[in-house]
CSV table of C-alpha atoms in Angstrom, one decimal:
chain,number,residue,atom,x,y,z
A,1,MET,CA,34.0,81.7,-19.1
A,2,ASP,CA,34.6,81.5,-15.8
A,3,GLU,CA,31.5,79.7,-14.7
A,4,MET,CA,31.4,76.7,-17.3
A,5,ASN,CA,34.6,76.1,-16.4
A,6,GLN,CA,33.7,75.6,-13.3
A,7,GLU,CA,30.9,73.4,-14.6
A,8,VAL,CA,32.7,71.0,-15.9
A,9,SER,CA,35.8,71.2,-13.9
A,10,GLY,CA,32.5,69.6,-11.4
A,11,MET,CA,31.5,66.7,-13.3
A,12,LYS,CA,32.2,63.2,-12.3
A,13,GLU,CA,35.4,61.4,-14.1
A,14,PHE,CA,34.3,57.7,-15.5
A,15,SER,CA,35.9,55.3,-16.4
A,16,ALA,CA,34.5,51.5,-18.7
A,17,GLY,CA,33.9,49.7,-15.7
A,18,ASP,CA,32.4,52.0,-13.4
A,19,ILE,CA,29.4,51.4,-10.6
A,20,VAL,CA,27.2,54.5,-10.6
A,21,THR,CA,23.7,55.7,-10.0
A,22,GLY,CA,21.3,57.7,-12.1
A,23,LYS,CA,17.6,59.0,-11.8
A,24,VAL,CA,15.6,57.8,-15.8
A,25,VAL,CA,14.9,60.8,-17.1
A,26,LYS,CA,13.4,60.1,-20.3
A,27,ILE,CA,12.7,56.5,-22.2
A,28,GLU,CA,12.5,56.2,-25.2
A,29,GLU,CA,11.4,53.2,-27.8
A,30,LYS,CA,15.3,50.7,-27.8
A,31,GLN,CA,16.4,53.1,-24.7
A,32,VAL,CA,16.5,54.9,-21.9
A,33,LEU,CA,18.2,58.7,-20.5
A,34,VAL,CA,19.6,58.4,-17.3
A,35,ASP,CA,21.2,61.4,-15.4
A,36,VAL,CA,24.0,59.8,-14.0
A,37,GLY,CA,25.7,63.4,-13.7
A,38,TYR,CA,27.8,63.9,-16.0
A,39,LYS,CA,28.1,66.2,-18.9
A,40,VAL,CA,25.6,64.8,-21.1
A,41,GLU,CA,23.2,62.2,-19.8
A,42,GLY,CA,23.9,58.2,-20.1
A,43,ILE,CA,22.2,55.9,-22.4
A,44,VAL,CA,21.4,52.6,-21.8
A,45,PRO,CA,20.1,51.0,-24.6
A,46,ILE,CA,17.6,47.7,-24.2
A,47,SER,CA,19.3,45.3,-24.9
A,48,GLU,CA,21.1,46.0,-21.3
A,49,LEU,CA,18.3,47.0,-19.0
A,50,SER,CA,18.1,43.5,-18.7
A,51,SER,CA,18.9,39.9,-19.1
A,52,LEU,CA,15.9,38.3,-20.7
A,53,HIS,CA,14.4,40.0,-24.2
A,54,VAL,CA,12.3,43.3,-23.2
A,55,GLU,CA,10.7,45.4,-26.3
A,56,LYS,CA,10.1,48.6,-25.2
A,57,ALA,CA,12.3,50.3,-22.8
A,58,SER,CA,9.1,50.5,-20.7
A,59,ASP,CA,8.6,47.0,-19.7
A,60,ALA,CA,11.9,47.2,-17.5
A,61,VAL,CA,11.9,50.8,-16.5
A,62,SER,CA,9.5,53.6,-15.1
A,63,GLU,CA,10.8,57.3,-15.7
A,64,GLY,CA,12.0,58.7,-11.7
A,65,ASP,CA,13.6,54.9,-11.3
A,66,GLU,CA,16.8,55.2,-9.5
A,67,LEU,CA,19.2,52.7,-11.1
A,68,THR,CA,23.2,51.0,-10.3
A,69,LEU,CA,25.2,51.2,-13.8
A,70,GLN,CA,28.4,49.9,-15.0
A,71,VAL,CA,28.9,51.8,-17.4
A,72,LYS,CA,30.2,50.3,-21.3
A,73,LYS,CA,32.0,52.8,-23.3
A,74,VAL,CA,32.3,56.2,-22.0
A,75,GLU,CA,34.2,59.1,-24.7
A,76,ASP,CA,33.6,63.4,-24.6
A,77,ASP,CA,29.7,63.1,-26.5
A,78,GLU,CA,28.7,60.0,-25.1
A,79,ILE,CA,28.6,58.0,-22.2
A,80,VAL,CA,26.9,53.4,-22.9
A,81,LEU,CA,26.5,52.1,-19.0
A,82,SER,CA,24.0,49.0,-18.6
A,83,LYS,CA,21.7,47.7,-16.1
A,84,ARG,CA,22.4,43.8,-17.0
A,85,ALA,CA,25.7,43.5,-15.4
A,86,VAL,CA,24.8,45.5,-13.0
A,87,ASP,CA,22.2,43.2,-11.6
A,88,ALA,CA,23.6,39.9,-13.2
A,89,ASP,CA,27.1,40.5,-11.3
A,90,LYS,CA,24.9,40.2,-7.7
A,91,ALA,CA,22.7,37.4,-9.1
A,92,TRP,CA,25.8,35.5,-9.8
A,93,GLU,CA,26.4,35.8,-6.4
A,94,ASP,CA,23.2,35.6,-4.3
A,95,LEU,CA,22.6,32.7,-6.4
A,96,GLU,CA,25.9,31.5,-5.7
A,97,ALA,CA,24.9,31.3,-1.9
A,98,LYS,CA,21.7,29.6,-2.9
A,99,PHE,CA,23.5,27.3,-4.3
A,100,GLU,CA,25.9,26.7,-1.4
A,101,SER,CA,23.0,26.4,1.5
A,102,GLY,CA,20.9,25.0,-0.3
A,103,GLU,CA,17.9,27.5,-0.2
A,104,ILE,CA,14.7,28.3,-1.5
A,105,PHE,CA,13.6,31.6,-3.6
A,106,GLU,CA,10.4,32.6,-5.5
A,107,ALA,CA,10.6,33.7,-8.9
A,108,GLU,CA,8.5,35.2,-11.1
A,109,VAL,CA,7.6,33.1,-14.9
A,110,LYS,CA,9.1,35.1,-17.4
A,111,ASP,CA,8.3,33.3,-20.1
A,112,VAL,CA,7.5,29.2,-21.4
A,113,VAL,CA,10.0,28.9,-24.3
A,114,LYS,CA,10.7,24.9,-26.1
A,115,GLY,CA,12.0,23.0,-23.5
A,116,GLY,CA,11.2,24.1,-20.6
A,117,LEU,CA,10.0,27.8,-18.1
A,118,VAL,CA,12.3,31.2,-18.1
A,119,VAL,CA,13.5,33.2,-15.4
A,120,ASP,CA,13.7,36.7,-14.0
A,121,ILE,CA,16.4,36.3,-11.2
A,122,GLY,CA,19.0,39.8,-12.5
A,123,LEU,CA,19.9,37.2,-15.4
A,124,ARG,CA,18.1,34.4,-17.2
A,125,GLY,CA,17.5,31.7,-15.2
A,126,PHE,CA,16.1,28.5,-17.1
A,127,ILE,CA,14.1,25.4,-15.6
A,128,PRO,CA,13.9,22.6,-17.9
A,129,ALA,CA,10.0,20.1,-18.3
A,130,SER,CA,10.8,17.4,-16.1
A,131,LEU,CA,12.2,19.7,-13.4
A,132,VAL,CA,9.4,22.2,-13.1
A,133,GLU,CA,6.8,19.3,-11.4
A,134,THR,CA,6.8,15.8,-9.7
A,135,TYR,CA,4.1,15.1,-12.6
A,136,TYR,CA,4.0,15.7,-17.0
A,137,VAL,CA,2.7,18.8,-17.9
A,138,GLU,CA,2.0,18.4,-21.2
A,139,ASP,CA,0.8,21.9,-21.8
A,140,PHE,CA,3.1,24.9,-19.6
A,141,GLU,CA,1.3,28.2,-20.8
A,142,ASP,CA,-0.6,28.3,-17.3
A,143,TYR,CA,2.9,28.9,-16.2
A,144,LYS,CA,3.4,32.5,-17.4
A,145,GLY,CA,3.1,35.1,-14.7
A,146,LYS,CA,2.7,32.7,-11.9
A,147,THR,CA,5.8,32.8,-8.8
A,148,LEU,CA,6.9,29.7,-8.3
A,149,SER,CA,9.2,28.1,-4.9
A,150,LEU,CA,13.0,27.1,-6.4
A,151,LYS,CA,16.1,26.1,-5.5
A,152,VAL,CA,19.4,26.4,-7.5
A,153,VAL,CA,20.9,23.4,-8.6
A,154,GLU,CA,23.0,23.8,-11.5
A,155,LEU,CA,25.9,27.0,-12.0
A,156,ASP,CA,28.4,27.5,-14.7
A,157,ARG,CA,29.3,31.0,-14.8
A,158,GLU,CA,31.0,30.7,-17.9
A,159,GLN,CA,28.8,29.2,-19.5
A,160,ASN,CA,26.5,31.6,-18.0
A,161,ARG,CA,24.1,28.9,-17.5
A,162,VAL,CA,21.9,28.7,-14.5
A,163,ILE,CA,19.3,25.4,-14.0
A,164,LEU,CA,16.4,25.7,-11.5
A,165,SER,CA,14.1,23.3,-10.3
A,166,HIS,CA,10.8,24.0,-8.7
A,167,ARG,CA,10.3,20.4,-8.3
A,168,ALA,CA,12.6,19.2,-6.2
A,169,VAL,CA,11.0,21.9,-3.4
A,170,VAL,CA,7.6,19.8,-3.8
A,171,GLU,CA,9.6,16.8,-3.2
A,172,GLU,CA,12.0,17.7,0.0
A,173,GLU,CA,7.8,19.7,0.7
A,174,GLU,CA,6.0,16.1,0.0
A,175,SER,CA,9.4,14.5,2.1
A,176,ALA,CA,8.5,16.4,5.2
A,177,LYS,CA,5.2,16.3,5.7
A,178,LYS,CA,5.4,12.4,4.4
A,179,HIS,CA,8.0,11.8,7.6
A,180,GLU,CA,5.7,14.1,10.0
A,181,VAL,CA,2.4,11.5,8.7
A,182,LEU,CA,4.7,8.6,9.5
A,183,GLN,CA,6.0,9.5,12.9
A,184,SER,CA,2.4,10.4,14.3
A,185,LEU,CA,0.5,6.9,13.0
A,186,GLU,CA,-0.3,3.9,15.2
A,187,GLU,CA,-1.8,1.3,15.1
A,188,GLY,CA,-5.6,0.8,15.7
A,189,GLN,CA,-5.3,4.4,14.3
A,190,VAL,CA,-9.0,5.5,12.8
A,191,ILE,CA,-8.3,8.2,9.8
A,192,GLU,CA,-9.7,9.7,6.5
A,193,GLY,CA,-8.3,9.9,3.7
A,194,THR,CA,-8.6,9.1,-0.1
A,195,VAL,CA,-8.1,6.4,-2.3
A,196,GLN,CA,-5.4,7.2,-5.4
A,197,ARG,CA,-4.7,4.2,-7.3
A,198,LEU,CA,-5.5,0.5,-7.8
A,199,THR,CA,-4.6,-2.7,-8.2
A,200,ASP,CA,-4.7,-6.5,-9.2
A,201,PHE,CA,-3.8,-6.9,-4.9
A,202,GLY,CA,-6.0,-3.6,-3.5
A,203,ALA,CA,-6.0,0.1,-3.2
A,204,PHE,CA,-3.1,2.4,-2.1
A,205,VAL,CA,-4.8,5.6,0.0
A,206,ASN,CA,-2.7,8.6,0.7
A,207,LEU,CA,-3.3,9.5,3.9
A,208,GLY,CA,-1.7,13.3,3.5
A,209,GLY,CA,1.6,12.7,2.4
A,210,ILE,CA,2.2,9.1,1.9
A,211,ASP,CA,0.1,6.0,1.4
A,212,GLY,CA,-0.7,2.8,3.0
A,213,LEU,CA,-2.1,-0.1,1.7
A,214,VAL,CA,-5.6,-1.6,1.7
A,215,HIS,CA,-5.3,-5.5,0.6
A,216,ILE,CA,-7.9,-6.4,-1.5
A,217,SER,CA,-8.4,-9.1,1.4
A,218,GLN,CA,-9.0,-5.7,3.5
A,219,LEU,CA,-11.5,-4.4,0.9
A,220,SER,CA,-14.8,-5.8,2.5
A,221,HIS,CA,-16.3,-8.3,5.0
A,222,GLN,CA,-17.1,-10.3,1.4
A,223,HIS,CA,-15.0,-11.5,-1.4
A,224,VAL,CA,-13.7,-9.3,-3.2
A,225,GLU,CA,-12.9,-9.6,-7.0
A,226,LYS,CA,-11.6,-5.9,-8.4
A,227,ALA,CA,-11.3,-3.3,-5.9
A,228,SER,CA,-12.6,-1.0,-8.3
A,229,ASP,CA,-15.6,-3.0,-6.8
A,230,VAL,CA,-15.5,-1.8,-4.2
A,231,VAL,CA,-13.7,1.9,-4.1
A,232,GLU,CA,-12.5,3.9,-7.2
A,233,GLU,CA,-9.9,6.7,-7.7
A,234,GLY,CA,-10.7,9.9,-5.8
A,235,GLN,CA,-13.4,8.8,-3.2
A,236,ALA,CA,-12.7,9.7,0.4
A,237,VAL,CA,-12.3,5.9,2.8
A,238,LYS,CA,-12.1,5.8,6.6
A,239,VAL,CA,-9.0,3.9,7.0
A,240,LYS,CA,-7.3,1.7,10.3
A,241,VAL,CA,-4.5,1.0,10.7
A,242,LEU,CA,-2.7,-2.5,10.8
A,243,SER,CA,0.6,-1.7,10.5
A,244,VAL,CA,3.3,1.0,10.5
A,245,ASP,CA,7.1,-0.6,8.7
A,246,ARG,CA,8.7,3.4,9.9
A,247,ASP,CA,12.3,1.9,8.5
A,248,ASN,CA,10.9,1.2,5.2
A,249,GLU,CA,7.8,3.4,5.5
A,250,ARG,CA,5.4,0.6,4.8
A,251,ILE,CA,1.3,1.8,6.0
A,252,SER,CA,-0.9,-1.7,6.0
A,253,LEU,CA,-4.5,0.0,6.3
A,254,SER,CA,-8.1,-2.1,6.6
A,255,LEU,CA,-11.3,-0.7,5.0
A,256,LYS,CA,-13.9,-3.2,6.2
A,257,ALA,CA,-12.4,-3.0,9.6
A,258,THR,CA,-13.6,-0.1,10.0
A,259,GLN,CA,-16.9,-0.9,8.2
A,260,PRO,CA,-20.4,-2.5,10.5
A,261,GLY,CA,-19.2,-6.6,10.0
A,262,PRO,CA,-21.9,-8.4,8.5
A,263,TRP,CA,-23.0,-10.1,11.6
A,264,HIS,CA,-23.3,-6.7,13.4
A,265,ASP,CA,-27.3,-6.9,14.6
A,266,ILE,CA,-28.1,-10.3,12.7
A,267,THR,CA,-31.1,-11.1,15.0
A,268,SER,CA,-33.1,-7.8,13.9
A,269,LYS,CA,-32.8,-9.9,10.4
A,270,VAL,CA,-33.5,-13.3,11.7
A,271,ASN,CA,-34.5,-14.9,14.4
A,272,PRO,CA,-35.0,-18.7,14.9
A,273,GLY,CA,-37.9,-20.5,13.2
A,274,GLU,CA,-37.3,-18.8,9.9
A,275,THR,CA,-36.3,-21.0,6.3
A,276,LEU,CA,-33.9,-19.5,3.9
A,277,LYS,CA,-31.9,-19.2,0.8
A,278,GLY,CA,-28.1,-19.9,1.0
A,279,THR,CA,-25.4,-21.5,-0.7
A,280,VAL,CA,-23.3,-24.6,0.3
A,281,ARG,CA,-20.0,-22.8,0.7
A,282,ARG,CA,-18.2,-25.3,2.1
A,283,LEU,CA,-18.7,-29.4,3.4
A,284,VAL,CA,-17.3,-30.8,6.8
A,285,SER,CA,-17.2,-34.2,7.9
A,286,PHE,CA,-19.6,-32.8,10.7
A,287,GLY,CA,-22.0,-31.0,8.2
A,288,ALA,CA,-22.6,-28.0,5.7
A,289,PHE,CA,-21.8,-24.3,5.7
A,290,VAL,CA,-24.2,-22.7,3.9
A,291,GLU,CA,-24.0,-18.5,3.2
A,292,VAL,CA,-27.9,-17.0,3.9
A,293,PHE,CA,-26.7,-12.6,4.3
A,294,PRO,CA,-23.4,-12.7,2.1
A,295,GLY,CA,-19.9,-12.8,4.7
A,296,VAL,CA,-23.0,-14.8,7.4
A,297,GLU,CA,-22.5,-18.8,7.5
A,298,GLY,CA,-24.2,-20.6,9.6
A,299,LEU,CA,-24.0,-24.6,10.2
A,300,VAL,CA,-25.9,-27.6,8.9
A,301,HIS,CA,-24.7,-30.3,11.0
A,302,ILE,CA,-24.6,-33.9,9.3
A,303,SER,CA,-27.6,-34.9,11.9
A,304,GLN,CA,-30.1,-32.0,10.8
A,305,ILE,CA,-28.9,-32.6,6.7
A,306,SER,CA,-31.1,-35.5,6.0
A,307,ASN,CA,-33.9,-38.0,7.9
A,308,ARG,CA,-32.5,-40.1,6.3
A,309,HIS,CA,-29.2,-41.6,7.8
A,310,ILE,CA,-26.4,-40.2,5.5
A,311,GLY,CA,-21.8,-41.6,6.9
A,312,THR,CA,-21.0,-38.0,5.0
A,313,PRO,CA,-22.9,-34.6,3.6
A,314,ASP,CA,-21.8,-34.8,0.2
A,315,GLU,CA,-24.2,-37.4,-0.4
A,316,VAL,CA,-26.1,-34.7,0.1
A,317,LEU,CA,-25.5,-31.7,-1.1
A,318,GLU,CA,-22.4,-30.0,-3.4
A,319,GLU,CA,-20.3,-27.2,-3.2
A,320,GLY,CA,-22.6,-23.6,-4.6
A,321,GLN,CA,-26.1,-25.7,-4.2
A,322,THR,CA,-28.5,-23.6,-3.2
A,323,VAL,CA,-30.8,-24.8,-0.5
A,324,GLU,CA,-33.5,-23.4,1.7
A,325,VAL,CA,-33.0,-24.4,5.3
A,326,LYS,CA,-34.8,-23.5,8.9
A,327,VAL,CA,-32.8,-21.5,11.9
A,328,LEU,CA,-32.5,-23.1,15.1
A,329,ASP,CA,-30.6,-20.5,17.1
A,330,VAL,CA,-28.7,-17.3,16.0
A,331,ASP,CA,-26.1,-16.1,18.6
A,332,GLU,CA,-24.3,-13.2,17.4
A,333,ASP,CA,-21.6,-12.3,19.7
A,334,ALA,CA,-20.5,-15.7,19.2
A,335,LYS,CA,-21.5,-14.6,14.9
A,336,ARG,CA,-22.9,-18.6,15.5
A,337,LEU,CA,-26.2,-19.4,13.5
A,338,SER,CA,-27.2,-23.5,13.6
A,339,LEU,CA,-29.3,-24.3,10.3
A,340,SER,CA,-31.6,-28.0,9.7
A,341,MET,CA,-32.8,-29.2,6.6
A,342,LYS,CA,-34.3,-31.8,8.0
A,343,GLU,CA,-36.7,-29.8,9.4
A,344,LEU,CA,-37.8,-28.1,6.2
A,345,GLU,CA,-38.1,-31.7,5.2
A,346,ARG,CA,-40.2,-32.8,7.7
A,347,GLU,CA,-42.9,-30.1,7.8
A,348,GLU,CA,-42.5,-30.7,3.7
A,349,ALA,CA,-44.5,-33.7,5.1
A,350,ARG,CA,-46.7,-33.0,7.8
A,351,ALA,CA,-47.8,-30.5,4.8
A,352,ASP,CA,-48.4,-33.7,2.4
A,353,ILE,CA,-50.0,-36.3,4.6
A,354,GLN,CA,-52.2,-33.1,5.8
A,355,GLN,CA,-53.6,-31.9,2.4
A,356,TYR,CA,-54.1,-35.6,1.5
A,357,GLU,CA,-55.9,-36.1,4.5
A,358,ARG,CA,-58.0,-33.2,4.0
A,359,GLU,CA,-58.8,-34.2,0.5
A,360,GLU,CA,-60.3,-37.0,1.3
A,361,ASP,CA,-62.1,-35.6,3.6
A,362,ASN,CA,-63.1,-33.9,0.2
A,363,SER,CA,-63.9,-36.4,-2.0
A,364,GLY,CA,-67.4,-37.7,-0.7
A,365,PHE,CA,-66.9,-41.3,-0.1
A,366,SER,CA,-64.3,-43.6,2.8
A,367,LEU,CA,-62.5,-46.2,2.2
A,368,SER,CA,-65.6,-48.3,3.2
A,369,ASP,CA,-67.4,-47.2,-0.1
A,370,MET,CA,-65.5,-48.3,-2.3
A,371,ILE,CA,-66.0,-51.7,-1.1
A,372,GLY,CA,-68.5,-52.4,0.2
A,373,ASP,CA,-70.3,-54.3,-2.2
A,374,LYS,CA,-67.6,-56.6,-1.8
A,375,LEU,CA,-67.8,-56.8,2.0
A,376,ASP,CA,-71.9,-57.0,1.4
A,377,LYS,CA,-71.0,-60.1,-1.0
A,378,TYR,CA,-68.1,-62.4,1.7
A,379,LYS,CA,-71.7,-61.3,4.1
A,380,LYS,CA,-74.1,-62.9,1.8
């Protein structure tokens, strides 16, 4: 009896609300038994193991775990404990500090529910679907078990409401990266980027944190009707920085400035004396500009348009007309090409005369043969 009294007197006294520590000695399907130094083992019901729904007690704790618990109810033959209450109190304090400081932390997605994701942060935290990513996500199933970086955006302890956002973290990171890239860009710099999206007026290229615009006039050395004729979304490109407006976060880029121009190495394509086909692009008072290669126009001076005298080029030519021209001179540095249509007319005329003369030589008789009889009559 004395030994029993000593043992009972050595037992700890507990009251509801006390915080105690104990070791898990047995795990049952719907509860856990914990040795907290009381005369009977403490009971932690499955509903008090976690702020989230738990199917089996073994999903939340393991035998031998040391737990910090709150006493919920004390009777002579029973003591009921809660792990959830301790975790929640600690979590609220932690979250309030994180909310005040804007701290970023990580948590694992425990469940996918209608309208968003649920995480365990000592209590139930909810990430609405609109706050998961910066873009629309159709199916969230792949997020279960995934660890996300989060920020607290709303807290209400009375309503037990915790709203978290992964999107806010992503936007913050993107903003920092955008600022970094914007500060590093300089006019004239050539950098690599990825075509992000196409518009009627050009293409937006992502430079690794911020988009710059390649206006449609800067896509190619040739005339471009649609941006999709030159580039496509997702394509990697090299672009030249034309200007940077840091205040308004606007970047003007050029794709054509990184590519060889239509006049590049033109002397390997054409030499004086060659005949080319081209299209009349513009008529001016002093002649006609004829495009002989994409982006390469040469001038047919008014004096070189026709062998007959003309007052204006439109007496002979019209825009869009296809013509043959002879190259008179090539100046790659000055991007100048001198052309002539008159020279070809002369060559054609000479060719016709030569052909006629050949035909006459091969006919087998001469003019005197044709009128010889008549001449003889006159002689008589």
